[in-house]
Short mmCIF file of C-alpha atoms and ligand atoms in Angstrom, two decimals:
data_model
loop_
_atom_site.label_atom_id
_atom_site.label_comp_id
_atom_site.label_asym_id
_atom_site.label_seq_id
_atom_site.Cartn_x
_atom_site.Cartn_y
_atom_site.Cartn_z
CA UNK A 1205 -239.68 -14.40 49.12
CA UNK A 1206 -242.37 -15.20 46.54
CA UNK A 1207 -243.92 -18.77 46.98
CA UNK A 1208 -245.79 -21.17 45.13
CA UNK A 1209 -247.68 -23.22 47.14
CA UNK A 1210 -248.71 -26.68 44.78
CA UNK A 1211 -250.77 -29.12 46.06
CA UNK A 1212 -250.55 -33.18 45.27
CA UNK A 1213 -253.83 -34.90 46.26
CA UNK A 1214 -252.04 -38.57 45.58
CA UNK A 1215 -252.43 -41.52 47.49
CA UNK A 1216 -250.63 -44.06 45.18
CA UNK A 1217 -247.38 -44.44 46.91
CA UNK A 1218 -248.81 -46.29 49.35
CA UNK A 1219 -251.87 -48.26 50.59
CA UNK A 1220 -253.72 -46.10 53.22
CA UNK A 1221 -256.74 -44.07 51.70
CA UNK A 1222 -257.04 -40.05 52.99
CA UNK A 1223 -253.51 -38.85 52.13
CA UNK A 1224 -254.88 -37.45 48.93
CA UNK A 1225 -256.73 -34.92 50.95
CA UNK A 1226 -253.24 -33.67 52.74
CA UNK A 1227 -253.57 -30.78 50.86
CA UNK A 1228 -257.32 -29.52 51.76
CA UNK A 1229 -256.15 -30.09 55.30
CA UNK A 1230 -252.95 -28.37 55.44
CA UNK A 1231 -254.94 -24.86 53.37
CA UNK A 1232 -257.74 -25.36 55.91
CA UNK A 1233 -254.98 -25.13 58.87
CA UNK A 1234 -254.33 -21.89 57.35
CA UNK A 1235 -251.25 -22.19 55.40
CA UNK A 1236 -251.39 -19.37 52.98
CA UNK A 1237 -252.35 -16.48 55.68
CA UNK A 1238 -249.64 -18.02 58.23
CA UNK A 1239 -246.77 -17.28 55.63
CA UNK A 1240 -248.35 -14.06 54.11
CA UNK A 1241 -248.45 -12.74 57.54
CA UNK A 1242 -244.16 -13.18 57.68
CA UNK A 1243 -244.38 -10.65 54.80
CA UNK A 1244 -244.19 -13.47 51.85
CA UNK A 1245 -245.76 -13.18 48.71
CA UNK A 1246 -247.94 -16.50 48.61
CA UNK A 1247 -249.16 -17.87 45.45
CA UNK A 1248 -251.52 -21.01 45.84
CA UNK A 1249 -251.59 -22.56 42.67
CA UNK A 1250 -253.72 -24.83 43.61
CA UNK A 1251 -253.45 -28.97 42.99
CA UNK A 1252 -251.60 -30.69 40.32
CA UNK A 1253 -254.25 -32.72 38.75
CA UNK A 1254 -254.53 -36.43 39.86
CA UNK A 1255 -256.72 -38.80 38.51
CA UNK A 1256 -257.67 -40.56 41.42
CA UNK A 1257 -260.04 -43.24 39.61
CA UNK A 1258 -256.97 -44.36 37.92
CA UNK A 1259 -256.93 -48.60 38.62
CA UNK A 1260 -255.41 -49.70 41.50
CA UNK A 1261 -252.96 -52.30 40.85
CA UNK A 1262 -251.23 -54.48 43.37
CA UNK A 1263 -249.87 -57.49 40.97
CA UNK A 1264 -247.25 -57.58 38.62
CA UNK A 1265 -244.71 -56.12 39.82
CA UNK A 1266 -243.67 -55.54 43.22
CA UNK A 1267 -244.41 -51.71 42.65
CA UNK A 1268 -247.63 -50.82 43.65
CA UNK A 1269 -249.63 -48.17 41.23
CA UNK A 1270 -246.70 -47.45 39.07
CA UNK A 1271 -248.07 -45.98 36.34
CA UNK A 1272 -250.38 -43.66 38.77
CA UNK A 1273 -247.27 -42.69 40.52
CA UNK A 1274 -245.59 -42.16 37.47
CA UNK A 1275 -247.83 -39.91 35.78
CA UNK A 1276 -248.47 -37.79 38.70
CA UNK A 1277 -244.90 -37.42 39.63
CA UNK A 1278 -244.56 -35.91 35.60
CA UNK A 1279 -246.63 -33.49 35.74
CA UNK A 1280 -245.68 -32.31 39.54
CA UNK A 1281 -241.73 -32.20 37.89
CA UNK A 1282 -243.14 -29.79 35.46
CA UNK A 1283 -244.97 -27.38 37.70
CA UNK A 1284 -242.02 -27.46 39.83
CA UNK A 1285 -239.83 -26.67 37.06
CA UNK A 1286 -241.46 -24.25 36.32
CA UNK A 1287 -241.68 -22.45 39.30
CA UNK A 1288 -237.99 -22.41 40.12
CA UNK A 1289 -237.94 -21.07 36.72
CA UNK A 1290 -240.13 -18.19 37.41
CA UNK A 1291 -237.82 -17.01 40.34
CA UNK A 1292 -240.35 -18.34 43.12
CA UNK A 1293 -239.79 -20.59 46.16
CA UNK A 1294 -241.94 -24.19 45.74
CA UNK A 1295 -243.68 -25.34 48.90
CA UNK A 1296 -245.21 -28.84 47.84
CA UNK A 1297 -248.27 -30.15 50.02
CA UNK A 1298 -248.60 -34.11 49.65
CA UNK A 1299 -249.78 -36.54 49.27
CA UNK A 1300 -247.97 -39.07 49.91
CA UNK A 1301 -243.87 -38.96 49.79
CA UNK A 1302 -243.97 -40.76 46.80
CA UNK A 1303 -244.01 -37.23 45.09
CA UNK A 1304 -240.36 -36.45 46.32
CA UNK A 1305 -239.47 -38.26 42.81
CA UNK A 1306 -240.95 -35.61 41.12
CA UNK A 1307 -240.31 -32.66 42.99
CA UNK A 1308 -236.56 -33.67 42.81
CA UNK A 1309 -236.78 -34.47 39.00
CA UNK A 1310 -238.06 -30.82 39.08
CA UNK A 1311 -235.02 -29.22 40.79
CA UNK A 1312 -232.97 -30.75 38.73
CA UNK A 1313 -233.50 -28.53 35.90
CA UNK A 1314 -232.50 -25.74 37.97
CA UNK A 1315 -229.65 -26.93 40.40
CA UNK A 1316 -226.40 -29.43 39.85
CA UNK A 1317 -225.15 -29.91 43.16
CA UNK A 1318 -228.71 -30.03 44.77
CA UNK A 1319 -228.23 -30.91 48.62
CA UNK A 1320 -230.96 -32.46 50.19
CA UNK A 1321 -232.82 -32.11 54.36
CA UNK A 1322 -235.21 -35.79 54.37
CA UNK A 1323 -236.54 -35.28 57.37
CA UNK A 1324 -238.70 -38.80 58.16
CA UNK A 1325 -238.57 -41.48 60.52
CA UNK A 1326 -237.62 -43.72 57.48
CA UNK A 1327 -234.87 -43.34 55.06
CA UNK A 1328 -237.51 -44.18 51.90
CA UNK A 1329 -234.35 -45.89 50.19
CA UNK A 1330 -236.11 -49.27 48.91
CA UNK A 1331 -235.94 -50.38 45.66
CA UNK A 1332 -238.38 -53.25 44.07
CA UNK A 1333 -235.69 -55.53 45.08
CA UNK A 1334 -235.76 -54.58 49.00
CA UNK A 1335 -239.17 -53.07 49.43
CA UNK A 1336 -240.78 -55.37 52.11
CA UNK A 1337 -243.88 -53.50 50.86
CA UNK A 1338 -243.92 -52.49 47.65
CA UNK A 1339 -245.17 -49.32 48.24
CA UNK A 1340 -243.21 -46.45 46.77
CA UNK A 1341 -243.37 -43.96 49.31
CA UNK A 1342 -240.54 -46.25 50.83
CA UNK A 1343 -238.47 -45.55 47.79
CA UNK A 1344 -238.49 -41.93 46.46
CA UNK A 1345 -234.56 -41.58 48.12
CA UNK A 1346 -233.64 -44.28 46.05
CA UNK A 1347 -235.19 -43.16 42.46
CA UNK A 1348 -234.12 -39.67 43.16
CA UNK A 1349 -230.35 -41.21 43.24
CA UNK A 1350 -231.22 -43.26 39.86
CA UNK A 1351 -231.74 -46.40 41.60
CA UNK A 1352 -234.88 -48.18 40.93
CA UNK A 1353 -237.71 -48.97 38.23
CA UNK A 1354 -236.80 -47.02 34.98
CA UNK A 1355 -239.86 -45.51 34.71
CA UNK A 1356 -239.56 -44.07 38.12
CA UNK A 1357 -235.34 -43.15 37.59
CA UNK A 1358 -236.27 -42.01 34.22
CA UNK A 1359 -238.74 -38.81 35.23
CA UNK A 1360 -236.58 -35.75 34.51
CA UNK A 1361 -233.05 -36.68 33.42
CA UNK A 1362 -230.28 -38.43 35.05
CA UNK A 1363 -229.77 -38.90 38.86
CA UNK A 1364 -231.29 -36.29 40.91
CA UNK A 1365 -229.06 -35.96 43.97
CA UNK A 1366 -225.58 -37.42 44.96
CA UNK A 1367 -226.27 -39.64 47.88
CA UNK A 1368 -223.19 -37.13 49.34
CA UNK A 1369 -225.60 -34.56 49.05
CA UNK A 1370 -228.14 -36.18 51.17
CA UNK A 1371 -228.76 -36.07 55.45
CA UNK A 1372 -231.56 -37.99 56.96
CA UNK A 1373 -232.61 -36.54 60.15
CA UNK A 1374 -235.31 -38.93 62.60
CA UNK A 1375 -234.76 -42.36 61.17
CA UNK A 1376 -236.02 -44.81 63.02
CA UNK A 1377 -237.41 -47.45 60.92
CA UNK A 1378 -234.75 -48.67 58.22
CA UNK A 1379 -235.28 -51.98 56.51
CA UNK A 1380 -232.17 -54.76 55.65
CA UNK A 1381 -232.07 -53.37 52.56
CA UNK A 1382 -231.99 -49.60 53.02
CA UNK A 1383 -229.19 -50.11 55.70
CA UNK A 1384 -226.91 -51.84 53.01
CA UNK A 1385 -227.75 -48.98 50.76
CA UNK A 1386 -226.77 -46.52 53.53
CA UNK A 1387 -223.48 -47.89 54.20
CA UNK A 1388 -222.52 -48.65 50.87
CA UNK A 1389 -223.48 -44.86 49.20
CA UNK A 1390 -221.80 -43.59 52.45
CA UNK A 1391 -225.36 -41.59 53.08
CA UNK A 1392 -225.11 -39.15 56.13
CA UNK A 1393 -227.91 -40.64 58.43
CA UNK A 1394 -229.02 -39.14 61.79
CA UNK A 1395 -231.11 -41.80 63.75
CA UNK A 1396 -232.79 -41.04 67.20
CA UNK A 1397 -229.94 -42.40 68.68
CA UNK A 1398 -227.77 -39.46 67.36
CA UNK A 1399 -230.32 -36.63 68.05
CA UNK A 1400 -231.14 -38.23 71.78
CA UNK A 1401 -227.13 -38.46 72.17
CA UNK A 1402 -225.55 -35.01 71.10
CA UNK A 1403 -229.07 -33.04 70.90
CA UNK A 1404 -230.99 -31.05 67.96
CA UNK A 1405 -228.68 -28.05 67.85
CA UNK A 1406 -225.83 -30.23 67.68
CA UNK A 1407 -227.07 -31.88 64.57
CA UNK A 1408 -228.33 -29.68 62.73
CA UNK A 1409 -225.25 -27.48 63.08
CA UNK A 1410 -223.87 -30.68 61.92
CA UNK A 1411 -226.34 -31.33 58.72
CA UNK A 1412 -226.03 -27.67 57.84
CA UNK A 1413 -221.99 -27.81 57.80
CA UNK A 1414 -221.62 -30.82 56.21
CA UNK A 1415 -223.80 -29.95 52.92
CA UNK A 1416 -221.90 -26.65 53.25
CA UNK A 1417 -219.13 -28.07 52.98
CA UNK A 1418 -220.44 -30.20 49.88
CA UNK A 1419 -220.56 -26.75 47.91
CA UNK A 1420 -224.20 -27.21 47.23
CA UNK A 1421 -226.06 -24.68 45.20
CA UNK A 1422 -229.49 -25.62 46.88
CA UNK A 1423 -231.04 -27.33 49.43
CA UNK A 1424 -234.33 -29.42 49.49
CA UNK A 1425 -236.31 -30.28 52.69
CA UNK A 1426 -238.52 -33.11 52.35
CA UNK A 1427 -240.19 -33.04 55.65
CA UNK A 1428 -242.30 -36.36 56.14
CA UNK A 1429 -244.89 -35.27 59.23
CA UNK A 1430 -244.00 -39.34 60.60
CA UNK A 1431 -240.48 -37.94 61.43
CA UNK A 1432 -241.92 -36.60 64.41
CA UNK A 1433 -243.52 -38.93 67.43
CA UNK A 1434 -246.99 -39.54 66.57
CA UNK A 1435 -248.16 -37.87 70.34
CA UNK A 1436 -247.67 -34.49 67.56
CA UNK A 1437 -248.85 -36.55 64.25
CA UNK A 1438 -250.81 -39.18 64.55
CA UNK A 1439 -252.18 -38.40 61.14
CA UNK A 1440 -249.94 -40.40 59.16
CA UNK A 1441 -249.99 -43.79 57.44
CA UNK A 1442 -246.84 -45.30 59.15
CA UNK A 1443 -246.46 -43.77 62.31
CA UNK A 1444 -243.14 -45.18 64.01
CA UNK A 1445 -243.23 -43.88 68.01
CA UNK A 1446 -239.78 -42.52 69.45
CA UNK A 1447 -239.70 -39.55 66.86
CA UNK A 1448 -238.52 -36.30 67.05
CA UNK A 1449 -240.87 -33.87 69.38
CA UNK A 1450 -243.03 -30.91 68.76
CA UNK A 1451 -239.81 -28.41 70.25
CA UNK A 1452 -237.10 -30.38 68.32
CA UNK A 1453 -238.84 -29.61 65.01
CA UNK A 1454 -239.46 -26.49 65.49
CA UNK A 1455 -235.59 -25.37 66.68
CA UNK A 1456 -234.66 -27.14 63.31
CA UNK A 1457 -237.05 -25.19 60.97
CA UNK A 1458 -235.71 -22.27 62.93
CA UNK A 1459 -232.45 -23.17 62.61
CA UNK A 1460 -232.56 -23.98 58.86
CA UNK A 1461 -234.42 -20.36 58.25
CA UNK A 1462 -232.09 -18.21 59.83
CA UNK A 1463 -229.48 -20.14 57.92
CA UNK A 1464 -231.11 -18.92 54.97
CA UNK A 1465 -230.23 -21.96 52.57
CA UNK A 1466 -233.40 -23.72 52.15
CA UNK A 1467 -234.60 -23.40 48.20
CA UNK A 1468 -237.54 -25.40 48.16
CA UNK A 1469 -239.62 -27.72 50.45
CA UNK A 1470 -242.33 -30.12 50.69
CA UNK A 1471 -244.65 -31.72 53.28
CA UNK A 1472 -246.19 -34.84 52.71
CA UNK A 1473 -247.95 -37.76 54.51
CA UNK A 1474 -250.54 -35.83 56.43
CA UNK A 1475 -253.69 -38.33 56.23
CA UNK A 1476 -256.46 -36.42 57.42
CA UNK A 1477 -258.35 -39.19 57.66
CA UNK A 1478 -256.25 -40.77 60.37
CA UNK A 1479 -255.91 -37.56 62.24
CA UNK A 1480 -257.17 -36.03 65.75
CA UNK A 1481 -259.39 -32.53 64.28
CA UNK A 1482 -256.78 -31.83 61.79
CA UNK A 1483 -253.85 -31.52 64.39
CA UNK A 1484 -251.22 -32.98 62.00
CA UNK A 1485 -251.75 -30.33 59.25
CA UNK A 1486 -251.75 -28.05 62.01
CA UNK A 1487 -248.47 -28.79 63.49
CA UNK A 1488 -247.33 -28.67 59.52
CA UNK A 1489 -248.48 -25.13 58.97
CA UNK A 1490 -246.42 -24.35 62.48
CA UNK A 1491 -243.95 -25.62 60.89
CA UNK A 1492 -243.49 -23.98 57.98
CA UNK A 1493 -244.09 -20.80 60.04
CA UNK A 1494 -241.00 -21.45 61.57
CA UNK A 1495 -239.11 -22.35 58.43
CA UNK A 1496 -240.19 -19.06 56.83
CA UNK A 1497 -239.02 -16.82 60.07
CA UNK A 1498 -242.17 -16.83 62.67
CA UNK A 1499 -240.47 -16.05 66.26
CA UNK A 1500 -241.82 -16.02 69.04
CA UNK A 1501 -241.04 -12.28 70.02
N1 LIG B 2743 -239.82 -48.75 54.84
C1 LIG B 2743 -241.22 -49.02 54.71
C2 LIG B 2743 -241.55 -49.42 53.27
O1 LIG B 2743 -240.73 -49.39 52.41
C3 LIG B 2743 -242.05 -47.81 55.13
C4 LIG B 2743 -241.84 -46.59 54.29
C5 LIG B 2743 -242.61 -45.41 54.79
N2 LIG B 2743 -242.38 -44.27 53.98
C6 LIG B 2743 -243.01 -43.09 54.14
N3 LIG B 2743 -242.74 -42.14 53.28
N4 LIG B 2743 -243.86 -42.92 55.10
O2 LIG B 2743 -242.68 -49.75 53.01
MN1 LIG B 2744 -228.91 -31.30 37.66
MN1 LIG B 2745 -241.77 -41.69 56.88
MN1 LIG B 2746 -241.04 -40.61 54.02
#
């Protein structure tokens, strides 16, 4: 595979400061040499440029830094674009998971029956109208399914993904809202409760048939680091304990690599700042070892 590794120093989707540098600490955990080494050709194109003096804004509306958000998420849309275009595999380091809207407007260029891996203790469907919050790393689900502030829905064009094209794997923390969303848009959600019932294999075998059977011609994985238990992450903004462990994530990157289906992924919310000596980024780079065919023999 040729990659293109493209960083997102942003921190506007939500109110803790350091996720901007999720990038520097995921290269500095060796990213680039740990995929190279699986034979890869690795291109780090290095960050999509944020302006990270832009003003903080917290009144208004009950979107925090929209028009930071927005402008970031354009130009990451176009890099990502671009890439796909260019035959090569994006791997996006956040930031925070706010930049799933424009990652996804990105694909969507390329792909019409996108299917979509969020794997993340939360489900990120909020809207204005449900965000308890108002940050909008809770709501880049929503926008990519066209629900949400126009600006936001109206990066790239049209919906992004059918909410039958989605699986949520590790939620855990769902507000009132994002549970009435899930039900209505029939969303295929597997909380803790399913993984600690019927195990990893058994769901991702699961995940894997159903967007199979969904005829998708691509498959995103927007892997939040909070999806697993913060004993492996603690570097994260809103760490939710009961996640999915170090072992668990690994089997499912396995899993999803020697499937062989996975198009394009990202990793976002590593927060250096709130980390133990960078282990977060670390068990990230593992991570996408796995996904890109380490083994252990
Ligand atoms: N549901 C909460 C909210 O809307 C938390 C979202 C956390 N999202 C994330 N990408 N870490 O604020
Ligand atoms: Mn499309
Ligand atoms: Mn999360
Ligand atoms: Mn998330």
């Amino acid at each position: 595979k040729e990659i293109s590794i493209i960083g997102v120093p942003a921190d506007f989707g939500q109110s803790r400061r350091g996720v901007d540098m999720g990038p520097s600490a995921i290269r500095y955990a060796g990213v680039v040499e740990r995929i190279e080494a699986l034979g890869h050709i690795v291109m780090d194109e290095g960050d999509i440029p944020v302006d990270m003096d832009a003003p903080r804004e917290v009144s208004g509306t009950n979107l925090k830094n929209l028009k930071a958000v927005t402008e970031g998420n354009r130009k990451l849309a176009e890099k990502v674009s671009e890439t796909v275009r260019g035959g090569r595999f994006p791997l996006v380091l956040g930031g925070d998971h706010s930049i799933a809207i424009g990652t996804l407007a990105g694909l969507n260029e390329h792909y019409s029956n996108l299917g979509v891996i969020w794997y993340d203790a939360h489900t990120d469907l909020n809207t204005a109208e449900t965000s308890p919050s108002g940050n909008i790393h809770g709501m880049p689900l929503a926008v990519a399914m066209g629900l949400g502030h126009g600006d936001l829905t109206s990066i790239g064009s049209g919906p992004k993904v059918k909410p039958e094209n989605i699986v949520v794997i590790g939620a855990r923390s769902i507000d009132p809202g994002e549970r009435e969303l899930v039900k209505e848009k029939g969303i295929r959600v597997y909380t803790m409760h399913e993984i600690d019932r019927d195990g990893m294999t058994a769901i991702m075998q699961d995940a894997i048939r159903y967007l199979e059977d969904r005829g998708v011609d691509g498959v995103h994985l927007s892997l939040d680091l909070d999806g697993l238990d913060p004993l492996y992450t603690p570097g994260v903004g809103t760490p939710v304990q009961g996640g999915l462990s170090y072992r668990e994530s690994h089997l499912a990157m396995e899993m999803l690599h020697s499937v062989g289906r996975i198009t394009s992924a990202e990793f976002v919310e590593v927060n250096p700042i709130l980390d133990e000596r960078n282990k977060t980024a670390d068990v990230a780079v593992g991570l996408m070892g796995s996904l890109f065919g380490e083994t252990l023999i």
